[in-house]
Tab-separated table of C-alpha atoms in Angstrom:
chain	number	residue	atom	x	y	z
Y	3	MET	CA	17.965	10.699	-22.867
Y	4	ALA	CA	16.248	14.018	-23.363
Y	5	ASP	CA	15.205	17.061	-21.371
Y	6	THR	CA	11.500	17.807	-21.391
Y	7	PRO	CA	10.675	19.471	-24.734
Y	8	ASN	CA	9.361	23.019	-24.706
Y	9	THR	CA	6.353	21.979	-26.738
Y	10	THR	CA	4.360	18.778	-26.859
Y	11	GLU	CA	1.371	17.522	-28.774
Y	12	THR	CA	-0.125	16.180	-25.565
Y	13	THR	CA	-2.851	18.524	-24.302
Y	14	GLU	CA	-4.902	18.771	-21.128
Y	15	ALA	CA	-7.703	16.991	-22.957
Y	16	ASP	CA	-5.416	13.978	-23.437
Y	17	TRP	CA	-4.902	13.613	-19.697
Y	18	PRO	CA	-5.988	11.589	-17.864
Y	19	VAL	CA	-6.127	8.620	-20.220
Y	20	SER	CA	-9.472	7.929	-21.853
Y	21	GLU	CA	-12.373	7.177	-19.529
Y	22	ALA	CA	-12.584	3.593	-20.797
Y	23	GLU	CA	-8.883	2.948	-20.098
Y	24	SER	CA	-9.134	4.570	-16.690
Y	25	VAL	CA	-12.190	2.497	-15.723
Y	26	THR	CA	-10.550	-0.711	-16.953
Y	27	ALA	CA	-7.405	0.006	-14.983
Y	28	HIS	CA	-9.386	0.944	-11.870
Y	29	GLN	CA	-11.460	-2.243	-12.101
Y	30	ALA	CA	-8.338	-4.363	-12.471
Y	31	SER	CA	-6.765	-2.655	-9.455
Y	32	ALA	CA	-9.963	-3.012	-7.428
Y	33	LYS	CA	-10.236	-6.685	-8.338
Y	34	LEU	CA	-6.681	-7.325	-7.209
Y	35	GLY	CA	-7.277	-5.417	-3.982
Y	36	LYS	CA	-10.481	-7.363	-3.349
Y	37	GLU	CA	-8.702	-10.666	-3.914
Y	38	GLU	CA	-6.070	-9.677	-1.378
Y	39	ASP	CA	-8.707	-8.443	1.079
Y	40	ASP	CA	-10.601	-11.730	0.825
Y	41	LYS	CA	-7.613	-13.592	2.246
Y	42	GLY	CA	-8.169	-11.960	5.631
Y	43	GLU	CA	-11.963	-11.941	5.700
Y	44	PHE	CA	-12.347	-15.448	7.048
Y	45	LEU	CA	-15.171	-14.292	9.323
Y	46	LEU	CA	-17.554	-13.976	6.402
Y	47	ASN	CA	-16.832	-17.538	5.336
Y	48	LEU	CA	-17.852	-18.845	8.758
Y	49	LEU	CA	-21.371	-17.426	8.453
Y	50	SER	CA	-24.515	-18.696	6.832
Y	51	SER	CA	-25.330	-17.200	3.430
Y	52	TYR	CA	-28.084	-15.117	5.020
Y	53	SER	CA	-25.801	-13.613	7.681
Y	54	ARG	CA	-23.074	-13.110	5.105
Y	55	HIS	CA	-25.503	-11.207	2.890
Y	56	ARG	CA	-26.511	-8.999	5.815
Y	57	LEU	CA	-22.885	-8.078	6.469
Y	58	LEU	CA	-21.912	-7.418	2.858
Y	59	PRO	CA	-22.520	-3.625	2.982
Y	60	LEU	CA	-19.791	-3.402	5.623
Y	61	THR	CA	-17.234	-4.869	3.207
Y	62	GLU	CA	-17.583	-1.847	0.934
Y	63	LEU	CA	-16.833	0.816	3.552
Y	64	PRO	CA	-13.661	2.839	2.887
Y	65	ARG	CA	-11.088	3.141	5.682
Y	66	GLU	CA	-12.392	6.388	7.231
Y	67	ASP	CA	-16.048	5.264	7.232
Y	68	LEU	CA	-15.032	1.845	8.492
Y	69	ILE	CA	-13.202	3.217	11.531
Y	70	HIS	CA	-16.010	5.742	12.141
Y	71	ALA	CA	-18.612	2.946	12.045
Y	72	PHE	CA	-16.627	0.916	14.554
Y	73	LEU	CA	-15.878	3.789	16.924
Y	74	GLY	CA	-19.437	5.091	16.575
Y	75	GLY	CA	-20.891	1.733	17.622
Y	76	GLY	CA	-21.373	0.832	21.226
Y	77	ILE	CA	-25.160	0.486	21.059
Y	78	HIS	CA	-25.880	-2.264	23.541
Y	79	GLU	CA	-29.608	-2.498	22.823
Y	80	PRO	CA	-31.247	-2.778	19.408
Y	81	ARG	CA	-33.188	0.247	18.211
Y	82	VAL	CA	-36.795	-0.609	17.351
Y	83	MET	CA	-39.066	1.552	15.204
Y	84	THR	CA	-42.660	1.122	14.079
Y	85	PHE	CA	-44.575	2.224	10.991
Y	86	TYR	CA	-48.375	2.615	10.685
Y	87	LEU	CA	-49.192	1.522	14.249
Y	88	SER	CA	-51.691	3.352	16.426
Y	89	GLU	CA	-50.703	4.694	19.833
Y	90	GLU	CA	-52.644	1.882	21.506
Y	91	GLN	CA	-50.817	-0.773	19.452
Y	92	VAL	CA	-47.429	0.814	20.129
Y	93	SER	CA	-48.218	0.967	23.842
Y	94	ARG	CA	-48.984	-2.739	23.865
Y	95	LEU	CA	-45.788	-3.652	21.970
Y	96	THR	CA	-43.715	-1.440	24.263
Y	97	SER	CA	-45.018	-3.328	27.290
Y	98	LEU	CA	-44.073	-6.649	25.660
Y	99	MET	CA	-40.553	-5.727	24.546
Y	100	THR	CA	-37.380	-5.566	26.621
Y	101	VAL	CA	-36.138	-2.498	24.697
Y	102	PRO	CA	-37.946	0.800	24.053
Y	103	ILE	CA	-39.487	1.774	20.735
Y	104	SER	CA	-37.555	4.798	19.511
Y	105	LYS	CA	-40.046	6.210	16.994
Y	106	ASN	CA	-43.581	5.605	15.873
Y	107	TYR	CA	-44.777	6.804	12.494
Y	108	GLU	CA	-48.538	6.522	12.106
Y	109	SER	CA	-48.087	8.057	8.670
Y	110	VAL	CA	-44.930	7.897	6.636
Y	111	THR	CA	-43.631	10.836	4.623
Y	112	LEU	CA	-40.490	11.528	2.613
Y	113	ASP	CA	-39.125	13.378	5.650
Y	114	ASN	CA	-39.744	10.298	7.781
Y	115	LEU	CA	-37.827	8.165	5.309
Y	116	ASN	CA	-34.879	10.548	5.345
Y	117	GLU	CA	-34.761	10.376	9.138
Y	118	VAL	CA	-34.951	6.585	9.133
Y	119	THR	CA	-32.241	6.071	6.503
Y	120	SER	CA	-29.854	8.463	8.265
Y	121	ASN	CA	-30.077	6.419	11.481
Y	122	PRO	CA	-31.617	3.062	10.588
Y	123	PRO	CA	-33.174	0.898	13.318
Y	124	HIS	CA	-32.093	-2.654	14.036
Y	125	MET	CA	-35.717	-3.769	13.879
Y	126	LEU	CA	-38.635	-2.251	12.016
Y	127	LEU	CA	-42.240	-3.277	12.827
Y	128	VAL	CA	-44.656	-2.449	10.006
Y	129	HIS	CA	-48.439	-2.762	10.239
Y	130	MET	CA	-49.521	-3.819	6.774
Y	131	GLU	CA	-53.267	-3.295	6.969
Y	132	ASN	CA	-53.355	0.023	8.828
Y	133	SER	CA	-51.678	1.554	5.788
Y	134	GLY	CA	-53.857	-0.208	3.280
Y	135	GLY	CA	-51.152	-2.764	2.543
Y	136	ASP	CA	-50.102	-1.460	-0.850
Y	137	GLU	CA	-48.803	1.763	0.708
Y	138	ALA	CA	-46.685	-0.160	3.228
Y	139	GLU	CA	-45.327	-2.415	0.465
Y	140	LYS	CA	-44.363	0.607	-1.626
Y	141	VAL	CA	-42.837	2.705	1.163
Y	142	VAL	CA	-40.936	-0.036	2.980
Y	143	GLY	CA	-39.874	-1.673	-0.278
Y	144	LYS	CA	-38.331	1.635	-1.301
Y	145	LEU	CA	-36.799	2.048	2.138
Y	146	MET	CA	-35.102	-1.354	1.946
Y	147	GLU	CA	-33.314	-0.318	-1.257
Y	148	VAL	CA	-31.107	1.928	0.902
Y	149	PRO	CA	-27.862	0.005	1.688
Y	150	THR	CA	-27.785	1.101	5.333
Y	151	MET	CA	-31.170	-0.507	5.890
Y	152	GLY	CA	-29.654	-3.865	4.969
Y	153	PHE	CA	-28.758	-4.298	8.636
Y	154	SER	CA	-32.403	-4.083	9.797
Y	155	SER	CA	-34.810	-6.900	10.580
Y	156	VAL	CA	-38.259	-6.062	9.272
Y	157	VAL	CA	-41.412	-7.636	10.733
Y	158	ALA	CA	-44.792	-7.332	9.018
Y	159	LEU	CA	-47.696	-7.040	11.472
Y	160	VAL	CA	-51.282	-7.938	10.544
Y	161	LYS	CA	-54.592	-7.748	12.382
Y	162	ASP	CA	-55.306	-11.462	12.869
Y	163	GLU	CA	-54.949	-14.983	11.439
Y	164	SER	CA	-57.301	-14.228	8.552
Y	165	SER	CA	-54.805	-11.953	6.809
Y	166	HIS	CA	-53.598	-13.128	3.390
Y	167	TYR	CA	-50.127	-11.818	4.297
Y	168	LEU	CA	-49.670	-14.884	6.523
Y	169	GLN	CA	-49.754	-17.016	3.380
Y	170	ALA	CA	-47.598	-14.749	1.211
Y	171	GLY	CA	-45.762	-12.122	3.182
Y	172	PRO	CA	-43.823	-9.267	1.576
Y	173	SER	CA	-40.359	-10.170	0.289
Y	174	TRP	CA	-38.654	-7.624	2.545
Y	175	ALA	CA	-40.118	-9.021	5.793
Y	176	GLN	CA	-38.318	-11.670	7.841
Y	177	THR	CA	-41.620	-12.822	9.346
Y	178	VAL	CA	-45.323	-11.933	9.584
Y	179	LEU	CA	-46.996	-11.793	13.003
Y	180	PRO	CA	-50.717	-11.333	13.754
Y	181	LEU	CA	-51.437	-8.763	16.461
Y	182	SER	CA	-54.202	-11.070	17.752
Y	183	LEU	CA	-51.592	-13.344	19.347
Y	184	MET	CA	-51.812	-13.657	23.105
Y	185	ASP	CA	-49.364	-11.394	24.963
Y	186	GLN	CA	-47.170	-14.277	26.127
Y	187	ALA	CA	-46.867	-15.741	22.614
Y	188	PHE	CA	-46.190	-12.312	21.130
Y	189	ARG	CA	-43.542	-11.617	23.774
Y	190	ARG	CA	-41.811	-14.914	22.942
Y	191	HIS	CA	-41.715	-14.095	19.222
Y	192	LEU	CA	-40.397	-10.603	19.869
Y	193	LYS	CA	-37.721	-11.957	22.222
Y	194	ASN	CA	-36.501	-14.388	19.570
Y	195	LEU	CA	-36.337	-11.588	17.009
Y	196	LEU	CA	-34.478	-9.320	19.425
Y	197	ASP	CA	-32.023	-12.133	20.193
Y	198	LEU	CA	-31.332	-12.400	16.471
Y	199	ALA	CA	-30.834	-8.620	16.306
Y	200	HIS	CA	-28.364	-8.837	19.226
Y	201	ALA	CA	-26.484	-11.661	17.509
Y	202	ARG	CA	-26.256	-9.697	14.283
Y	203	MET	CA	-25.012	-6.621	16.164
Y	204	ASP	CA	-22.325	-8.786	17.775
Y	205	LEU	CA	-21.311	-10.109	14.364
Y	206	GLU	CA	-21.120	-6.586	12.976
Y	207	THR	CA	-18.959	-5.462	15.903
Y	208	ILE	CA	-16.595	-8.440	15.546
Y	209	TYR	CA	-16.369	-7.948	11.785
Y	210	LEU	CA	-15.731	-4.208	12.124
Y	211	ALA	CA	-13.107	-4.788	14.818
Y	212	HIS	CA	-11.339	-7.254	12.537
Y	213	ARG	CA	-11.437	-4.899	9.568
Y	214	VAL	CA	-10.434	-1.819	11.579
Y	215	SER	CA	-7.425	-3.577	13.097
Y	216	ARG	CA	-6.283	-4.633	9.629
Y	217	GLU	CA	-6.868	-1.179	8.166
Y	218	GLN	CA	-5.053	0.571	11.009
Y	219	LEU	CA	-2.149	-1.860	10.777
Y	220	HIS	CA	-1.982	-1.210	7.035
Y	221	ALA	CA	-1.979	2.545	7.656
Y	222	VAL	CA	0.869	2.279	10.154
Y	223	GLN	CA	2.928	0.031	7.899
Y	224	TYR	CA	2.350	1.698	4.545
Y	225	THR	CA	1.591	5.381	5.200
Y	226	ASP	CA	3.960	8.285	5.776
Y	227	PRO	CA	2.649	10.004	8.940
Y	228	LEU	CA	3.708	13.528	7.905
Y	229	THR	CA	2.121	13.692	4.431
Y	230	GLY	CA	-0.401	10.855	4.452
Y	231	LEU	CA	1.158	9.481	1.253
Y	232	LEU	CA	2.338	5.903	0.851
Y	233	ASN	CA	5.785	5.370	2.367
Y	234	ARG	CA	8.742	3.382	0.994
Y	235	ARG	CA	7.152	0.099	2.038
Y	236	GLY	CA	3.963	1.127	0.290
Y	237	PHE	CA	6.051	2.010	-2.758
Y	238	GLU	CA	7.712	-1.404	-2.758
Y	239	ASP	CA	4.313	-3.098	-2.594
Y	240	SER	CA	2.361	-0.931	-5.068
Y	241	GLY	CA	5.305	-0.308	-7.389
Y	242	ALA	CA	6.106	-4.010	-7.710
Y	243	ARG	CA	2.431	-4.795	-8.335
Y	244	GLU	CA	2.115	-2.183	-11.097
Y	245	LEU	CA	5.345	-3.323	-12.765
Y	246	SER	CA	4.078	-6.900	-12.706
Y	247	ARG	CA	0.780	-5.772	-14.238
Y	248	THR	CA	2.678	-3.856	-16.922
Y	249	ALA	CA	4.655	-6.974	-17.804
Y	250	ARG	CA	1.438	-9.025	-18.046
Y	251	THR	CA	-0.743	-6.584	-19.982
Y	252	GLY	CA	1.818	-5.020	-22.318
Y	253	GLN	CA	0.786	-1.531	-21.196
Y	254	THR	CA	3.221	1.329	-20.644
Y	255	MET	CA	3.582	3.029	-17.270
Y	256	GLY	CA	5.409	6.062	-15.942
Y	257	PHE	CA	7.897	5.733	-13.081
Y	258	VAL	CA	8.874	9.103	-11.605
Y	259	ILE	CA	11.249	10.140	-8.820
Y	260	LEU	CA	11.362	13.753	-7.676
Y	261	ASP	CA	12.753	15.814	-4.864
Y	262	ILE	CA	12.718	19.396	-3.617
Y	263	ASP	CA	15.580	21.556	-4.801
Y	264	LYS	CA	17.886	22.827	-2.031
Y	265	PHE	CA	15.554	21.581	0.683
Y	266	LYS	CA	18.329	21.845	3.297
Y	267	ASN	CA	18.409	25.598	2.675
Y	268	ILE	CA	14.665	25.774	3.400
Y	269	ASN	CA	15.136	23.990	6.726
Y	270	ASP	CA	18.202	26.054	7.643
Y	271	THR	CA	16.631	29.392	6.681
Y	272	TYR	CA	13.010	29.012	7.753
Y	273	GLY	CA	13.198	26.166	10.274
Y	274	HIS	CA	12.148	22.529	10.242
Y	275	PRO	CA	8.437	23.281	10.911
Y	276	ALA	CA	8.424	25.341	7.706
Y	277	GLY	CA	10.122	22.446	5.929
Y	278	ASP	CA	7.400	20.097	7.163
Y	279	ASP	CA	4.753	22.517	5.856
Y	280	VAL	CA	6.423	22.465	2.436
Y	281	LEU	CA	6.444	18.657	2.398
Y	282	ARG	CA	2.752	18.508	3.290
Y	283	GLU	CA	1.759	21.105	0.692
Y	284	LEU	CA	3.810	19.384	-2.004
Y	285	ALA	CA	2.084	16.101	-1.143
Y	286	GLN	CA	-1.280	17.808	-1.642
Y	287	ILE	CA	-0.214	19.137	-5.051
Y	288	LEU	CA	0.871	15.644	-6.090
Y	289	ARG	CA	-2.509	14.251	-5.033
Y	290	GLU	CA	-4.406	16.922	-6.942
Y	291	GLU	CA	-2.371	16.561	-10.117
Y	292	THR	CA	-2.621	12.774	-10.385
Y	293	ARG	CA	-5.482	10.360	-10.928
Y	294	THR	CA	-7.115	8.036	-8.421
Y	295	LEU	CA	-5.467	5.023	-10.073
Y	296	ASP	CA	-1.971	6.559	-9.749
Y	297	HIS	CA	0.275	5.951	-6.726
Y	298	VAL	CA	2.133	8.772	-4.951
Y	299	PHE	CA	4.855	8.097	-2.383
Y	300	ARG	CA	7.196	9.845	-0.009
Y	301	PHE	CA	10.399	7.844	0.254
Y	302	GLY	CA	11.758	9.973	3.085
Y	303	GLY	CA	13.267	13.424	3.511
Y	304	GLU	CA	12.422	15.533	0.459
Y	305	GLU	CA	12.236	12.627	-2.012
Y	306	PHE	CA	8.919	11.554	-3.550
Y	307	GLY	CA	7.795	9.107	-6.213
Y	308	ILE	CA	4.874	8.684	-8.600
Y	309	VAL	CA	3.723	5.573	-10.477
Y	310	LEU	CA	1.447	6.293	-13.461
Y	311	PRO	CA	-0.217	3.106	-14.753
Y	312	HIS	CA	-1.484	2.959	-18.339
Y	313	THR	CA	0.447	6.081	-19.329
Y	314	PRO	CA	2.391	6.509	-22.605
Y	315	SER	CA	5.713	8.349	-22.563
Y	316	GLY	CA	4.383	11.647	-23.947
Y	317	GLU	CA	1.618	11.855	-21.381
Y	318	MET	CA	4.046	10.992	-18.576
Y	319	THR	CA	6.347	13.909	-19.440
Y	320	HIS	CA	3.336	16.204	-19.876
Y	321	VAL	CA	2.094	15.357	-16.381
Y	322	CYS	CA	5.558	15.790	-14.862
Y	323	GLU	CA	5.983	19.190	-16.493
Y	324	ARG	CA	2.548	20.243	-15.305
Y	325	ILE	CA	3.414	19.243	-11.721
Y	326	ARG	CA	6.782	21.021	-11.928
Y	327	THR	CA	5.104	24.214	-13.169
Y	328	LYS	CA	2.384	24.038	-10.516
Y	329	VAL	CA	4.996	23.741	-7.746
Y	330	GLU	CA	7.016	26.651	-9.147
Y	331	GLU	CA	3.905	28.862	-9.334
Y	332	THR	CA	2.630	27.968	-5.854
Y	333	HIS	CA	3.185	30.307	-2.923
Y	334	PHE	CA	3.838	27.833	-0.135
Y	335	THR	CA	2.490	29.181	3.141
Y	336	SER	CA	5.847	29.181	4.959
Y	337	MET	CA	7.787	30.633	2.038
Y	338	PRO	CA	8.214	34.332	1.137
Y	339	LYS	CA	6.772	34.114	-2.387
Y	340	ALA	CA	5.882	31.877	-5.312
Y	341	GLY	CA	8.961	30.304	-6.868
Y	342	ALA	CA	10.720	29.787	-3.535
Y	343	VAL	CA	10.099	26.042	-3.877
Y	344	THR	CA	11.018	24.081	-7.020
Y	345	ILE	CA	11.431	20.392	-7.786
Y	346	SER	CA	13.552	18.255	-10.069
Y	347	MET	CA	12.121	15.087	-11.637
Y	348	GLY	CA	13.473	11.955	-13.259
Y	349	ALA	CA	10.749	10.324	-15.373
Y	350	LEU	CA	11.131	6.844	-16.826
Y	351	SER	CA	8.705	5.341	-19.333
Y	352	VAL	CA	8.474	1.603	-18.662
Y	353	GLY	CA	7.137	-0.954	-21.130
Y	354	SER	CA	6.776	-4.713	-20.865
Y	355	GLU	CA	9.577	-5.794	-23.176
Y	356	LYS	CA	12.342	-6.057	-20.554
Y	357	ARG	CA	10.252	-7.644	-17.779
Y	358	PRO	CA	10.858	-4.634	-15.484
Y	359	THR	CA	11.329	-4.979	-11.729
Y	360	LEU	CA	11.885	-2.418	-8.982
Y	361	GLU	CA	15.496	-3.525	-8.704
Y	362	ASN	CA	16.359	-2.550	-12.277
Y	363	VAL	CA	13.912	0.329	-12.826
Y	364	TYR	CA	14.544	2.442	-9.727
Y	365	PRO	CA	18.291	3.066	-10.321
Y	366	VAL	CA	17.579	4.267	-13.877
Y	367	ALA	CA	14.930	6.748	-12.692
Y	368	ASP	CA	17.256	7.854	-9.902
Y	369	GLU	CA	20.000	8.548	-12.453
Y	370	LEU	CA	17.568	10.736	-14.432
Y	371	LEU	CA	16.805	12.690	-11.257
Y	372	TYR	CA	20.542	13.129	-10.647
Y	373	ARG	CA	20.938	14.506	-14.168
Y	374	ALA	CA	18.109	16.971	-13.588
Y	375	LYS	CA	19.954	18.222	-10.503
Y	376	GLN	CA	23.270	18.448	-12.319
Y	377	GLU	CA	21.816	20.329	-15.275
Y	378	GLY	CA	20.388	23.166	-13.189
Y	379	ARG	CA	17.427	21.833	-11.148
Y	380	ASN	CA	13.743	22.793	-11.583
Y	381	ARG	CA	13.392	20.564	-14.608
Y	382	VAL	CA	12.163	17.192	-15.846
Y	383	ILE	CA	14.467	14.730	-17.582
Y	384	SER	CA	12.808	11.740	-19.143
Y	385	ASP	CA	13.805	8.570	-20.927
Y	386	ALA	CA	12.503	5.126	-21.855
Y	387	PHE	CA	13.549	2.013	-19.959
Y	388	LYS	CA	15.831	0.030	-22.240
């Protein structure tokens, strides 16, 4: 075992790992996460391929956007918007529909497109021939490339039954309707389309409710409420998964346990609210000084952990020393000056040779942390798992 050396050949440029390694690791992690997520997304498997395709953008929403989308829902009527229709044509359609038309763009500009994509309608009615046809194809085709517009039904409107669009409508349109239809026939078509829009909105709400409940349950089970980091249960899940991946791939990972030196003195001297502030600010430092593919935990009290996938021993100790220095140099808001808060770290480099598990890795890292405390605190002691 060895204390962190005063000098190292590892430089800032060497950390994080190379972009290719980082991307590979992130893709592997994302694939695993997706496989696990698929187990609960039975709703998608109950739908037709068309409906499933319409809902796919929702599957990519991160937790915060997902919950925001669900809580920001509550629209009980579909929003309908028209492009390239005259006032007279819009007036007629409004009289035939059971929901109002929210906007009418007789001419479409870049500003119009920005407004539409920021709050996309559930149904878009586009007059092909009023725009010259090619213009509508170009503008709406570009509009439908925006992921948020994937939820919209698009109807192409033409003057009468002589239009060539009835034979070969644009690829982005669900249907093509001639405006020469009698009012009753047009109303029936619009009602059917609105019913489909309602059904899709219901599916989106059910899907979002399912995902939000799972995400919130995951947050409660795996997240430390004070710092927002993963908790011990999250550590057991993520740590075991990364150790298993290390055993399979032959890569080396870093397994680090750290805690705040003399944290009881901080609580006794400055009060528990100040201690909570220190914990939160330390958590933020740990987030900033690690990569997106790393895992940071709070086990409880003043003890934290870090798992560094795809990280050789030298880089692990370099990162730990950088974190230790950053903490020592930081003036925590509730403390009198920089240097009032320090940490001790036990850093274990774990390879695949010994088929590592949490049960045999954690006690070794914990012993390194104990040594760091015994040898004077505010230091990193590292070793390789043997």
